[in-house]
Coordinates of C-alpha atoms and ligand atoms in Angstrom, one line a residue:
X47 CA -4.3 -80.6 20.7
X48 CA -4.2 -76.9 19.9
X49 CA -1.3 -75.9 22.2
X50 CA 0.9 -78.7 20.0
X51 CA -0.3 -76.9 16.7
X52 CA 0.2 -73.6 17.9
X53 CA 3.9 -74.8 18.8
X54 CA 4.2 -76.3 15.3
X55 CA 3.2 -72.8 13.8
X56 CA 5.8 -71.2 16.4
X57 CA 8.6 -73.4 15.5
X58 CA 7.7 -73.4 11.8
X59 CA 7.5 -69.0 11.6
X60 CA 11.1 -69.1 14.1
X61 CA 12.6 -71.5 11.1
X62 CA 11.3 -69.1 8.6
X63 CA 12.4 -66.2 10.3
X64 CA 16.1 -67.5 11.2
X65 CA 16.6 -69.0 7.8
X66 CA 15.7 -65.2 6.2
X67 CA 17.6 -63.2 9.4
X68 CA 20.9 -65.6 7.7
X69 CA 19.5 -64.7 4.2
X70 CA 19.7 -60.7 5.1
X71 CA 22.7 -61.4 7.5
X72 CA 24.7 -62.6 3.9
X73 CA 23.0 -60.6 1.3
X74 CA 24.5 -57.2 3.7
X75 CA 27.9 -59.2 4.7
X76 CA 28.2 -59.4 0.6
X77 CA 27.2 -56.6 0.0
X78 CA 30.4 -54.8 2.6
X79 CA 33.0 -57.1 0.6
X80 CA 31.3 -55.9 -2.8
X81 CA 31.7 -51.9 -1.6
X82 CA 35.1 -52.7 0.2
X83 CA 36.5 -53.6 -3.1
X84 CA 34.6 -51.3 -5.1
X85 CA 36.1 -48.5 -3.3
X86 CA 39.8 -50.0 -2.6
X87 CA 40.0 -49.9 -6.3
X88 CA 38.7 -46.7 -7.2
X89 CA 40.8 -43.3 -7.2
X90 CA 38.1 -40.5 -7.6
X91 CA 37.2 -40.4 -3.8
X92 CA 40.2 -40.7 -1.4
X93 CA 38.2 -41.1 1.7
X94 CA 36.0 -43.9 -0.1
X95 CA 39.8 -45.5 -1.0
X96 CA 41.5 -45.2 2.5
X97 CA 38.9 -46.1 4.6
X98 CA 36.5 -48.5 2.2
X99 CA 32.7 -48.8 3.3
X100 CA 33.1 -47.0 6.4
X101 CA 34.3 -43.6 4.2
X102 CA 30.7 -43.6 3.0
X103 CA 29.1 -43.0 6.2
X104 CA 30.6 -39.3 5.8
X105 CA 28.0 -39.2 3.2
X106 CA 25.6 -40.0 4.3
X107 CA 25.6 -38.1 7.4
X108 CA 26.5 -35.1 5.5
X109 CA 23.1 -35.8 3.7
X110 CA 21.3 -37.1 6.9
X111 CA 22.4 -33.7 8.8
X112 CA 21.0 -31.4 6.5
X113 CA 17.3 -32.3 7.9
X114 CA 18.3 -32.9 11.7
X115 CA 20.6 -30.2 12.5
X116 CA 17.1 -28.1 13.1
X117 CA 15.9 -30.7 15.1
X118 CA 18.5 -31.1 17.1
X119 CA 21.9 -29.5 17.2
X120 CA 21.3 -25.8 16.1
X121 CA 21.0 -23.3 18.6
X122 CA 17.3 -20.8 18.5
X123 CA 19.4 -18.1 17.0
X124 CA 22.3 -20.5 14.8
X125 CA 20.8 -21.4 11.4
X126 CA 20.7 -19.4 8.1
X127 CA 19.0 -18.4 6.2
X128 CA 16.4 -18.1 9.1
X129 CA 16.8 -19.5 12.4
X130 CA 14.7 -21.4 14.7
X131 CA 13.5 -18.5 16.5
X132 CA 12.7 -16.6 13.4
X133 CA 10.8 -19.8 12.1
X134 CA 8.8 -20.2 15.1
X135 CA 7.7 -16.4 15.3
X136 CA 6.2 -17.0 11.7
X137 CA 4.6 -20.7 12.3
X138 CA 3.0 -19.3 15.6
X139 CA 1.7 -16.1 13.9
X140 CA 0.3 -17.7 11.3
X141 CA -1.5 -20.2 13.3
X142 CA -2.6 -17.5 15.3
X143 CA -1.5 -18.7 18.4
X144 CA 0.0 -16.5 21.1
X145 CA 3.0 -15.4 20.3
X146 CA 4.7 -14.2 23.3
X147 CA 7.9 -15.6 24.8
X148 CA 9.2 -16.6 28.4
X149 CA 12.2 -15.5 30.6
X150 CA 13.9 -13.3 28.6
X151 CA 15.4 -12.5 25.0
X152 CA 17.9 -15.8 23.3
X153 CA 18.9 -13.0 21.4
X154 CA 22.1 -11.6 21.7
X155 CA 22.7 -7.5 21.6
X156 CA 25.6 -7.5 20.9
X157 CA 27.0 -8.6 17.2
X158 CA 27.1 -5.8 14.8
X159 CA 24.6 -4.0 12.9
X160 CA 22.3 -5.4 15.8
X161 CA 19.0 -3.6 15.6
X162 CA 18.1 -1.7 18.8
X163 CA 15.1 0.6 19.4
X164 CA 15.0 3.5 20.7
X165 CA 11.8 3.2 23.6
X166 CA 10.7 6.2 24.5
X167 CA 10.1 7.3 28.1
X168 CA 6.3 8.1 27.3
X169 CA 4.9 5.4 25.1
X170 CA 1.9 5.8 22.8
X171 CA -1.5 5.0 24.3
X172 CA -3.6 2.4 22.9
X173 CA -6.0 5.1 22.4
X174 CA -3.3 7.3 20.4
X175 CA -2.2 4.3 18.3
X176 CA -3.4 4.1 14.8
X177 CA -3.4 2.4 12.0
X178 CA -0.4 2.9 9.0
X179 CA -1.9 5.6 6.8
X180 CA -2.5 4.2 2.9
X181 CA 0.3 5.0 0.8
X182 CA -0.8 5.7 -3.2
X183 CA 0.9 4.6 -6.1
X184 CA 1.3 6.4 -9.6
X185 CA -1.7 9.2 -8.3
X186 CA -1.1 10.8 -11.8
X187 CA -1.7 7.7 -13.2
X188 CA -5.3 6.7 -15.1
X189 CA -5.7 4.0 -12.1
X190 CA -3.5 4.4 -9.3
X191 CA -3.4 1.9 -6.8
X192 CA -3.6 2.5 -2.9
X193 CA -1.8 -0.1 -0.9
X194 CA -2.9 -0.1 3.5
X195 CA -0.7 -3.4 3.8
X196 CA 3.0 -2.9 5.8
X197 CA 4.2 -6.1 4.2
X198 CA 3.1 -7.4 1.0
X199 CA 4.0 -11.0 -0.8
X200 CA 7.0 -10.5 -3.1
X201 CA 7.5 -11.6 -6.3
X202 CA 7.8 -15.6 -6.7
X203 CA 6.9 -17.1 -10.1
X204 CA 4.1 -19.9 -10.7
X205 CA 6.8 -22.7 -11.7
X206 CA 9.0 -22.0 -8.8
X207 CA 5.7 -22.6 -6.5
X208 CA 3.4 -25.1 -6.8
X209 CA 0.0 -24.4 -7.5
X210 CA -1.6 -25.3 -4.7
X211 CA 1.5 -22.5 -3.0
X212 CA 0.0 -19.7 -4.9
X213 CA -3.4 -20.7 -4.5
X214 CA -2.8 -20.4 -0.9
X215 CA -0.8 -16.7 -1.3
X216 CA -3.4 -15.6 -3.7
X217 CA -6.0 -16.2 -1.3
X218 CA -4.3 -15.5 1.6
X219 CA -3.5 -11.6 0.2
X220 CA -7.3 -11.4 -0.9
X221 CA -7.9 -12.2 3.3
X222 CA -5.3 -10.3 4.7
X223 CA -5.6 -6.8 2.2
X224 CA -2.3 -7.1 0.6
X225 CA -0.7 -7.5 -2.5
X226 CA 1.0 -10.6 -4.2
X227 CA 3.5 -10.4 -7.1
X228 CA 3.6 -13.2 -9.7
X229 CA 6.8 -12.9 -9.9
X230 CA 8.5 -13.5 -13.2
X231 CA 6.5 -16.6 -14.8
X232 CA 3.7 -14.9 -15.9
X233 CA -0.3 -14.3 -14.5
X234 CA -1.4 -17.8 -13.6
X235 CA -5.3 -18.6 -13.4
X236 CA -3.9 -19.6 -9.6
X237 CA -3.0 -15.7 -8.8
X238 CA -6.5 -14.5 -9.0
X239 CA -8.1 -16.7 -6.5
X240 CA -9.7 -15.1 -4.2
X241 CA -9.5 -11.6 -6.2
X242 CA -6.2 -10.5 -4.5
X243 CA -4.4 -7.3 -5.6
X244 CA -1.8 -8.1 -7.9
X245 CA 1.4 -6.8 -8.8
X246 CA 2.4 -8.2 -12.5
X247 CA 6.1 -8.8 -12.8
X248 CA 7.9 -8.2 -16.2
X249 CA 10.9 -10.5 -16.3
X250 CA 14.0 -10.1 -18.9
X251 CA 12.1 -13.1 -20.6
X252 CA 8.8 -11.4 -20.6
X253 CA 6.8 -14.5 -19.8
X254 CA 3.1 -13.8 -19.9
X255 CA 3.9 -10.6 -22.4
X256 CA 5.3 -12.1 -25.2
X257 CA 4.8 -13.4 -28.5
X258 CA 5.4 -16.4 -30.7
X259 CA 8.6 -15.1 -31.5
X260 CA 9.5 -14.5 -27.7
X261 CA 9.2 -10.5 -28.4
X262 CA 7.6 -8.4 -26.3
X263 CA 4.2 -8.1 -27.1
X264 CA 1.8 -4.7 -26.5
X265 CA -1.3 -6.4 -26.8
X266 CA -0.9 -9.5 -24.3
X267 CA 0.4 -6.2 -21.5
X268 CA -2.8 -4.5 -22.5
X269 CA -4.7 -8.0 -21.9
X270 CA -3.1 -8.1 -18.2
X271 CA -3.2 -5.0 -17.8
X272 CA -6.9 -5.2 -18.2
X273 CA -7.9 -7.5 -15.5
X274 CA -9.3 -5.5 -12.4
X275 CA -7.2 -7.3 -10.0
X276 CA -3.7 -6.5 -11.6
X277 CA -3.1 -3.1 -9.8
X278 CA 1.2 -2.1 -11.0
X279 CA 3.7 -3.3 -13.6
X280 CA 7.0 -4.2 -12.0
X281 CA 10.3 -4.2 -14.4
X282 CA 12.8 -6.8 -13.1
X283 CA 15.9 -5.5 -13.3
X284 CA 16.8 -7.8 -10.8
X285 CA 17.0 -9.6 -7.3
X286 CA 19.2 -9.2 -4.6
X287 CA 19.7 -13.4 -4.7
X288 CA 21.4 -13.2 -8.1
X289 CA 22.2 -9.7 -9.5
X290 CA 23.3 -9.9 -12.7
X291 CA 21.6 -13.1 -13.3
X292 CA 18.3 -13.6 -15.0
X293 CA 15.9 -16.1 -13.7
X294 CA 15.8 -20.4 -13.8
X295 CA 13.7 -22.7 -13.5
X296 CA 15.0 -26.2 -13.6
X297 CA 13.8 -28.9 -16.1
X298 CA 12.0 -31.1 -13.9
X299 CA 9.7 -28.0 -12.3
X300 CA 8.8 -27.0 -16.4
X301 CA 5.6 -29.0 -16.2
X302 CA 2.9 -28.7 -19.0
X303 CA 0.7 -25.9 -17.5
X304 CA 4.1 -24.0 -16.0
X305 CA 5.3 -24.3 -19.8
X306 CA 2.2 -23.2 -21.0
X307 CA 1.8 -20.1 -18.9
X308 CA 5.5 -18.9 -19.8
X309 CA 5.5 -20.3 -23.4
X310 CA 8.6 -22.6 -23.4
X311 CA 8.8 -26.0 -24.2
X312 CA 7.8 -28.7 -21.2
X313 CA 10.8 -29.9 -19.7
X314 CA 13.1 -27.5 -20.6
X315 CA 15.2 -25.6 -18.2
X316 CA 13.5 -22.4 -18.1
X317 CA 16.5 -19.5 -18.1
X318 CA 16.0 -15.9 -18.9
X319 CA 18.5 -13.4 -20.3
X320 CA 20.6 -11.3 -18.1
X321 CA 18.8 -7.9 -18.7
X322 CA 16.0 -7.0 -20.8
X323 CA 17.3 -6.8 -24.3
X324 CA 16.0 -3.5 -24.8
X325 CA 17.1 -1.5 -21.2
X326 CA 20.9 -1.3 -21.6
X327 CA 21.0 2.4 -19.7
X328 CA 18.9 4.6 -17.4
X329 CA 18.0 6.2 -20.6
X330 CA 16.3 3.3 -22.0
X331 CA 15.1 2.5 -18.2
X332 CA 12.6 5.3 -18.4
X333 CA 11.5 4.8 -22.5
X334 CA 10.4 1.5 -21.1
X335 CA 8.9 2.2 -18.2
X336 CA 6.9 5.2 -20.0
X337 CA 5.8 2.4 -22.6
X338 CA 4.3 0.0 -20.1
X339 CA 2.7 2.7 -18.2
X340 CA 1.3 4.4 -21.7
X341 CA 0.0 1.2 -22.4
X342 CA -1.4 -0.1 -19.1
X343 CA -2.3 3.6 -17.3
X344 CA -1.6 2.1 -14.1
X345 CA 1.6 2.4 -11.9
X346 CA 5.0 1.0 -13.2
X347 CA 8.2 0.6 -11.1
X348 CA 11.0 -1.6 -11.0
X349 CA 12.9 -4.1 -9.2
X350 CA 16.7 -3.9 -8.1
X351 CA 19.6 -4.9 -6.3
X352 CA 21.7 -2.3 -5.3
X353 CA 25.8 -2.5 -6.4
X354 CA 27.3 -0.6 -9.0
X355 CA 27.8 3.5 -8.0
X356 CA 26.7 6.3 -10.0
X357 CA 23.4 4.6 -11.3
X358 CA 20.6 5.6 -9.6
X359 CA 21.5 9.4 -9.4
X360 CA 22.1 9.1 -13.4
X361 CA 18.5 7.9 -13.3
X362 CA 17.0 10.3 -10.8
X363 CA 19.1 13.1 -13.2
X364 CA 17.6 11.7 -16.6
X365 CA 14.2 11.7 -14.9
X366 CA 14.8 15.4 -13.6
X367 CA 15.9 16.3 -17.7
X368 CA 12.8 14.7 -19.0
X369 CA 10.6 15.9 -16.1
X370 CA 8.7 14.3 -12.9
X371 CA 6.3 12.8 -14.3
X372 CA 8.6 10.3 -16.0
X373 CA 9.5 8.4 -12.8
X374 CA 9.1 5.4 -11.8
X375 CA 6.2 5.2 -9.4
X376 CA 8.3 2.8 -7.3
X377 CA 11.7 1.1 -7.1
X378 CA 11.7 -2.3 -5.0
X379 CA 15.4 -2.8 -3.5
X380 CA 15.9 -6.2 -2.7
X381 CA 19.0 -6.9 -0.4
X382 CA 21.6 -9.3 -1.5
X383 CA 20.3 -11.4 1.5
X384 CA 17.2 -12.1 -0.5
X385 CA 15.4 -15.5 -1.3
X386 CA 15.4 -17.3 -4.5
X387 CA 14.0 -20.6 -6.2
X388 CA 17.4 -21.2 -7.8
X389 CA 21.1 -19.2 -7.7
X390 CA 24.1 -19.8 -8.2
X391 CA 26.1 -19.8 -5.3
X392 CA 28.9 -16.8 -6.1
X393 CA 25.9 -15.0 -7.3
X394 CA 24.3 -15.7 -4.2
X395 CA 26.4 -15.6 -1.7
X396 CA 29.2 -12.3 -2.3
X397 CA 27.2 -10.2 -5.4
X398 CA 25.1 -7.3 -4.4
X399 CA 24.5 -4.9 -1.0
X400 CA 22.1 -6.3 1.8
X401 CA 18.9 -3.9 1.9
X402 CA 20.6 -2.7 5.6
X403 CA 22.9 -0.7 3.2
X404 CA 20.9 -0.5 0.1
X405 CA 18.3 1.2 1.7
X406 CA 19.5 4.0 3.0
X407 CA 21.4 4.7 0.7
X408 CA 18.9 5.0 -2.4
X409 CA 16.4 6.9 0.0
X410 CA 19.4 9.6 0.3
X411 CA 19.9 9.8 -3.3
X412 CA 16.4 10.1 -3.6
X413 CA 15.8 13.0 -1.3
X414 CA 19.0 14.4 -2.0
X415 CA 17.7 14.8 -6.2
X416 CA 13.8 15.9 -4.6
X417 CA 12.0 12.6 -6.3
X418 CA 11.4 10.8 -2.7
X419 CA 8.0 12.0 -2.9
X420 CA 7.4 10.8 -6.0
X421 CA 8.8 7.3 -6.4
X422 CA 7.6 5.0 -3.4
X423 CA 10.5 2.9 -2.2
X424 CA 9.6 -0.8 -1.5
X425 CA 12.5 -2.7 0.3
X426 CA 13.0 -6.6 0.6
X427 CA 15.4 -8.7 1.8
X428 CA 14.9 -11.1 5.1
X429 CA 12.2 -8.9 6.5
X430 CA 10.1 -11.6 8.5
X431 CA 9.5 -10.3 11.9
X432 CA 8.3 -7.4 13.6
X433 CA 11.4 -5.8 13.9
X434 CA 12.9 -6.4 10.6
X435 CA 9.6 -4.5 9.3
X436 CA 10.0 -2.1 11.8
X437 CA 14.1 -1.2 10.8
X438 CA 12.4 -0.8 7.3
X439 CA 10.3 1.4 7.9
X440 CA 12.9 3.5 10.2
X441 CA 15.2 3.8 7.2
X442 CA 12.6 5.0 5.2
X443 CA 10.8 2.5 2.9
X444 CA 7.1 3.5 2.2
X445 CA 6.5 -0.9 2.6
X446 CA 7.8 -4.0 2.3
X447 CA 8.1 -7.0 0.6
X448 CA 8.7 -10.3 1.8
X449 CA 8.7 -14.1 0.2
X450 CA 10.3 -16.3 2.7
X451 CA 8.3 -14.9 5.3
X452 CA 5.4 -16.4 3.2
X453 CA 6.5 -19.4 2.5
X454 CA 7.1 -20.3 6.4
X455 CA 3.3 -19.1 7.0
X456 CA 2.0 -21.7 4.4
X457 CA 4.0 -24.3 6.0
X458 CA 8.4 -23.8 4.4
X459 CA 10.2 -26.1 7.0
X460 CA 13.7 -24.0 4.9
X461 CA 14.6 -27.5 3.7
X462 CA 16.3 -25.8 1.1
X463 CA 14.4 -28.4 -1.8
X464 CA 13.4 -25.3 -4.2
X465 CA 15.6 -25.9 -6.8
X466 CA 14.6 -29.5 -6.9
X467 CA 11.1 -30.5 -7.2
X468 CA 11.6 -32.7 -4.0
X469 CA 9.9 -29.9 -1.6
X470 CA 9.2 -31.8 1.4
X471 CA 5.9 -29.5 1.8
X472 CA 4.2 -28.8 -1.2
X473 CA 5.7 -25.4 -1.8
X474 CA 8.0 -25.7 -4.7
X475 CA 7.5 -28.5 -5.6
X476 CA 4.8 -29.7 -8.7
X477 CA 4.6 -33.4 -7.7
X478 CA 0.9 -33.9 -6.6
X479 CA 1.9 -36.4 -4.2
X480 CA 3.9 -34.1 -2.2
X481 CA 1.4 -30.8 -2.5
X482 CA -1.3 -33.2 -0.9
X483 CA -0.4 -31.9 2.4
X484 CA -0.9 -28.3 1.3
X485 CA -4.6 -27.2 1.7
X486 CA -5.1 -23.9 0.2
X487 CA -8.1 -22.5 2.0
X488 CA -6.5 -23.6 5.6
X489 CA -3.0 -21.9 4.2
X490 CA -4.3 -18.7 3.2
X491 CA -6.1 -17.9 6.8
X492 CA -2.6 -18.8 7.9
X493 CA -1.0 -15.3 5.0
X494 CA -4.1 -13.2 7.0
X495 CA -2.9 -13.9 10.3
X496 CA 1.1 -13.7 9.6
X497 CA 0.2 -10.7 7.8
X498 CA -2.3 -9.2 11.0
X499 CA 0.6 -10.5 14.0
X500 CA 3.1 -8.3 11.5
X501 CA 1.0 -5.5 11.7
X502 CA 0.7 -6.0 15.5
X503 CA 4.1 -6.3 16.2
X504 CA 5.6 -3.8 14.3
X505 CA 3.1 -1.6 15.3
X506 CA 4.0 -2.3 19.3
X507 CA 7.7 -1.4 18.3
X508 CA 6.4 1.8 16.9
X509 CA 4.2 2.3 20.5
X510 CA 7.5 2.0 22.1
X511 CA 8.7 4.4 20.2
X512 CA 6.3 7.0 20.8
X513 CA 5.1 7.2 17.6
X514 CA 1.1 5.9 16.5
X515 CA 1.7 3.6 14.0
X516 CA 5.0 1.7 12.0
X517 CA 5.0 4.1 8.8
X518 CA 5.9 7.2 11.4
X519 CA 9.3 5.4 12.3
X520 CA 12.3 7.5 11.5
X521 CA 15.9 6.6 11.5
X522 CA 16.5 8.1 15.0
X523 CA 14.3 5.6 16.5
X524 CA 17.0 3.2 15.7
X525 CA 20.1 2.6 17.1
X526 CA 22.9 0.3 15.5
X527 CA 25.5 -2.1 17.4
X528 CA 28.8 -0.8 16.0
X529 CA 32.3 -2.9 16.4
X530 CA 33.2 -1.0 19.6
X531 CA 30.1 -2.9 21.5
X532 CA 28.1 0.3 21.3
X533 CA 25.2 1.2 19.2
X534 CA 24.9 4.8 17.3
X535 CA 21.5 6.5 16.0
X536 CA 20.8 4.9 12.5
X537 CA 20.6 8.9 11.3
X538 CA 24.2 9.1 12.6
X539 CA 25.2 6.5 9.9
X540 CA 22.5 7.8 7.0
X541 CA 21.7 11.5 8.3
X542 CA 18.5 12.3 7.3
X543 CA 18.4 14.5 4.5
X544 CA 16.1 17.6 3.6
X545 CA 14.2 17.5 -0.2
X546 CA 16.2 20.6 -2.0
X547 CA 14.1 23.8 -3.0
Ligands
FMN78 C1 10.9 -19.5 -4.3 C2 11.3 -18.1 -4.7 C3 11.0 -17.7 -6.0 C4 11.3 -16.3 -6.4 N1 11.0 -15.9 -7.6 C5 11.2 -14.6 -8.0 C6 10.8 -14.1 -9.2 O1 10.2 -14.8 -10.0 N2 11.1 -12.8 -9.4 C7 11.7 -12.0 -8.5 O2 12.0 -10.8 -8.8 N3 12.1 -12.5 -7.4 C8 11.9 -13.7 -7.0 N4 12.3 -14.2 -5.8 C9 12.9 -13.3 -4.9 C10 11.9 -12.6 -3.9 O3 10.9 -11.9 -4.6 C11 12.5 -11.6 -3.0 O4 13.1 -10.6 -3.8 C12 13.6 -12.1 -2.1 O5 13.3 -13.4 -1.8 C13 13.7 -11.3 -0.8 O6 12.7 -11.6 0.0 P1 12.8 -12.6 1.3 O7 14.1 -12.4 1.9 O8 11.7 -12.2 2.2 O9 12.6 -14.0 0.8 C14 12.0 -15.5 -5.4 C15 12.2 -16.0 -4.1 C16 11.9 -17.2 -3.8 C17 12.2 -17.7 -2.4

């Protein structure tokens, strides 16, 4: 009795089943006819018109490829911006996990401007190694600011990262003893979790700093400049990624609270001017910087990518005419190879040096006018492992910056989404569904422990190089891969250069 039911079930769920498998079968063979014709008669896409249906496979594998060429076609060293090998060095730091590697270096010695260290024959002692001295900010200033961190979080806006992203960083600096910069969107109530040091960025907008009528206002600076936790001003001038451009935000990632903070309208595309209306010369460089640091007494630089000639020593000679003390208490060169939320491409892609050349060459003009002691040098620019930091600190920057190399340690799978609200992770994107997966406490022990592994590894570089800690590196401890296949000291290519009397 139940065997013959069951079979009546059976037969009946096969009927059902075959009668929709013809239903889906028709509904997809219609569906071919409807695209065949749809793309035999149309003229704006030639592949779609000479080979209909199938054409728009290209498509979608284009699409498709995007997400699995990391997974499986690219080589450990192939991808940009970062490769695989790059990537993985940062996930397993930041998880803490063992970071060693087997067999022998994937890395090949031999392209150009390859890195290579110079080991020395008697390496520093555990027991000789120490830790990077501090390096102070602005010590003339009311409240300088006195930084221990080789690598510090660079400036990425609250609207180009999710909250839950800079709850994470915020935290994450406060655990690991470095800085975070807002970026240019402003001082979010996000950034001071945790109490991290805090480096406010003034954009060419002025979010965060301005008034009703978009001005800049005094009072709101003297506000920020209040808090405890906001320890330097930095000018935007602006970033390697797009020199010459000022900063967007796209409509869909101007949400209520990101409007709020910047004060623009919700759902706007959120662009700033080029420049800052009132800096149009070196001149007017140092008036502003002497009013922010008037009105917030602590230590004002600014940010830069490096391109046009002639500009900095004009600066460094206007700062010598007015005297010293008018400096900037830092510059931050960011390399043309440097990260953004949103660029355009040209801008991207062919404007602006990369911080191997920028580098050097505004330490030299530094020295060579006698204000390297005076203005610290921050560099940035793809500096996410050990020896990136490490070739840094050789050419002379006082520390570093870094943004991608956060984002990878809170969980950036580079799937290149940041202009689009679609983040796969949670990072930059402010749909709650999608930052779900981003737990802020668990992310920031992950900052502490990228932040700890970079201290470790440049610092085993610096070992190698006889020298006790990363901030001792000079340029001779580097050597550079040249086009003939060898590599010359980097102080053959930027010879160090003495402070005149
Ligand atoms: C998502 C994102 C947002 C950024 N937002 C800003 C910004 O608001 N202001 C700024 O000066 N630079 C911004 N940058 C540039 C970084 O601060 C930094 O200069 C650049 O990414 C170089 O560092 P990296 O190569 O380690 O990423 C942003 C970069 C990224 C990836």
């Amino acid at each position: 009795m139940f065997g013959t039911y069951t079979m009546i079930y059976i037969s009946q769920a096969l009927d059902i089943l075959s009668a929709l498998f013809v239903f889906v079968m028709g509904l997809a063979a219609l569906s071919i006819v409807i695209m065949f014709f749809l793309d035999r008669f149309q003229s704006r896409d030639a592949v779609r018109h000479n080979f209909p249906v199938v054409g728009r496979l290209r498509y979608t594998f284009t699409r498709l490829g995007e997400f699995f060429r990391q997974y499986f076609f690219a080589l450990d060293r192939e991808e940009m911006p970062f490769n695989r090998a790059q990537r993985d060095w940062i996930y397993k730091s930041a998880r803490g996990r063992d970071n060693t590697a087997p067999f022998g270096s994937t890395l090949s010695l031999t392209p150009v401007g390859t890195p290579i260290f110079v080991n020395c024959a008697f390496p520093t002692l555990d027991e000789q190694a120490t830790d990077p001295p501090p390096i102070t900010f602005g010590p003339q200033c009311l409240h300088p600011y006195e930084s221990k961190s080789i690598i510090n979080i660079s400036g990425m806006s609250y609207g180009a990262l999710s909250k839950p992203a800079v709850k994470a960083l915020a935290r994450g600096a406060a655990r690991a003893g470095c800085y975070i910069n807002t970026g240019e969107g402003g001082l979010s109530p996000y950034h001071l979790e945790g109490g991290p040091d805090i480096v406010f960025q003034i954009g060419t907008a002025k979010y965060g700093v301005r008034n009703g009528t978009n001005a800049f206002s005094e009072t709101k600076l003297r506000e920020i400049a209040a808090r405890p936790e906001v320890k330097m001003f930095e000018i935007k001038l602006s970033q390697g990624a797009k020199p010459g451009k000022g900063g967007m935000l796209p409509a869909d990632k101007v949400s209520p609270e990101v409007a709020d903070i910047r004060g623009i309208p919700v759902g706007e595309a959120s662009i700033s001017p080029n420049r800052h209306a009132e800096i149009d010369n070196c001149g007017e460089l140092v008036d502003f910087i002497e009013k922010v640091r008037g009105i917030t007494e602590k230590p004002v630089g600014f940010k830069t990518a490096i391109g046009a000639y002639g500009w900095i020593e004009e600066l460094c000679h206007e700062i010598k005419k007015r005297g010293i003390e008018h400096a900037p208490d830092f510059i931050t060169i960011d390399g043309g190879e440097g990260g953004t939320g949103a660029a355009p491409m040209p801008l991207m892609d062919n404007v602006g040096l990369s911080i191997r050349e920028a580098l050097p060459i505004v330490i030299d003009i530094l020295s060579q006018t006698g204000l390297r002691d005076r203005i610290k040098v921050i560099a940035s620019g793809k500096l996410v492992t050990p020896a990136d930091v490490a070739w840094a600190y050789c050419a002379g920057a006082d520390t570093v910056n870094s943004a991608r190399g956060f984002m990878f340690a809170i969980g950036c799978i580079q799937a290149m989404r940041c202009n689009r609200n679609t983040c796969p992770t949670g990072i930059t994107t402010h749909k709650k569904r999608l930052q779900e997966g981003l737990n802020p406490e668990e992310k920031s022990v992950r900052v502490q422990h990228f932040v700890e592994k970079m201290h470790k590894g440049a610092g085993i570089i610096a070992h190698s190089c006889g020298v006790p800690h990363a901030r001792a590196l000079q340029r001779k401890h580097v050597r550079i891969v040249q086009a003939s296949g060898n590599s010359i000291p980097l102080s053959d290519i930027f010879p160090e250069i003495e402070a005149p009397f």
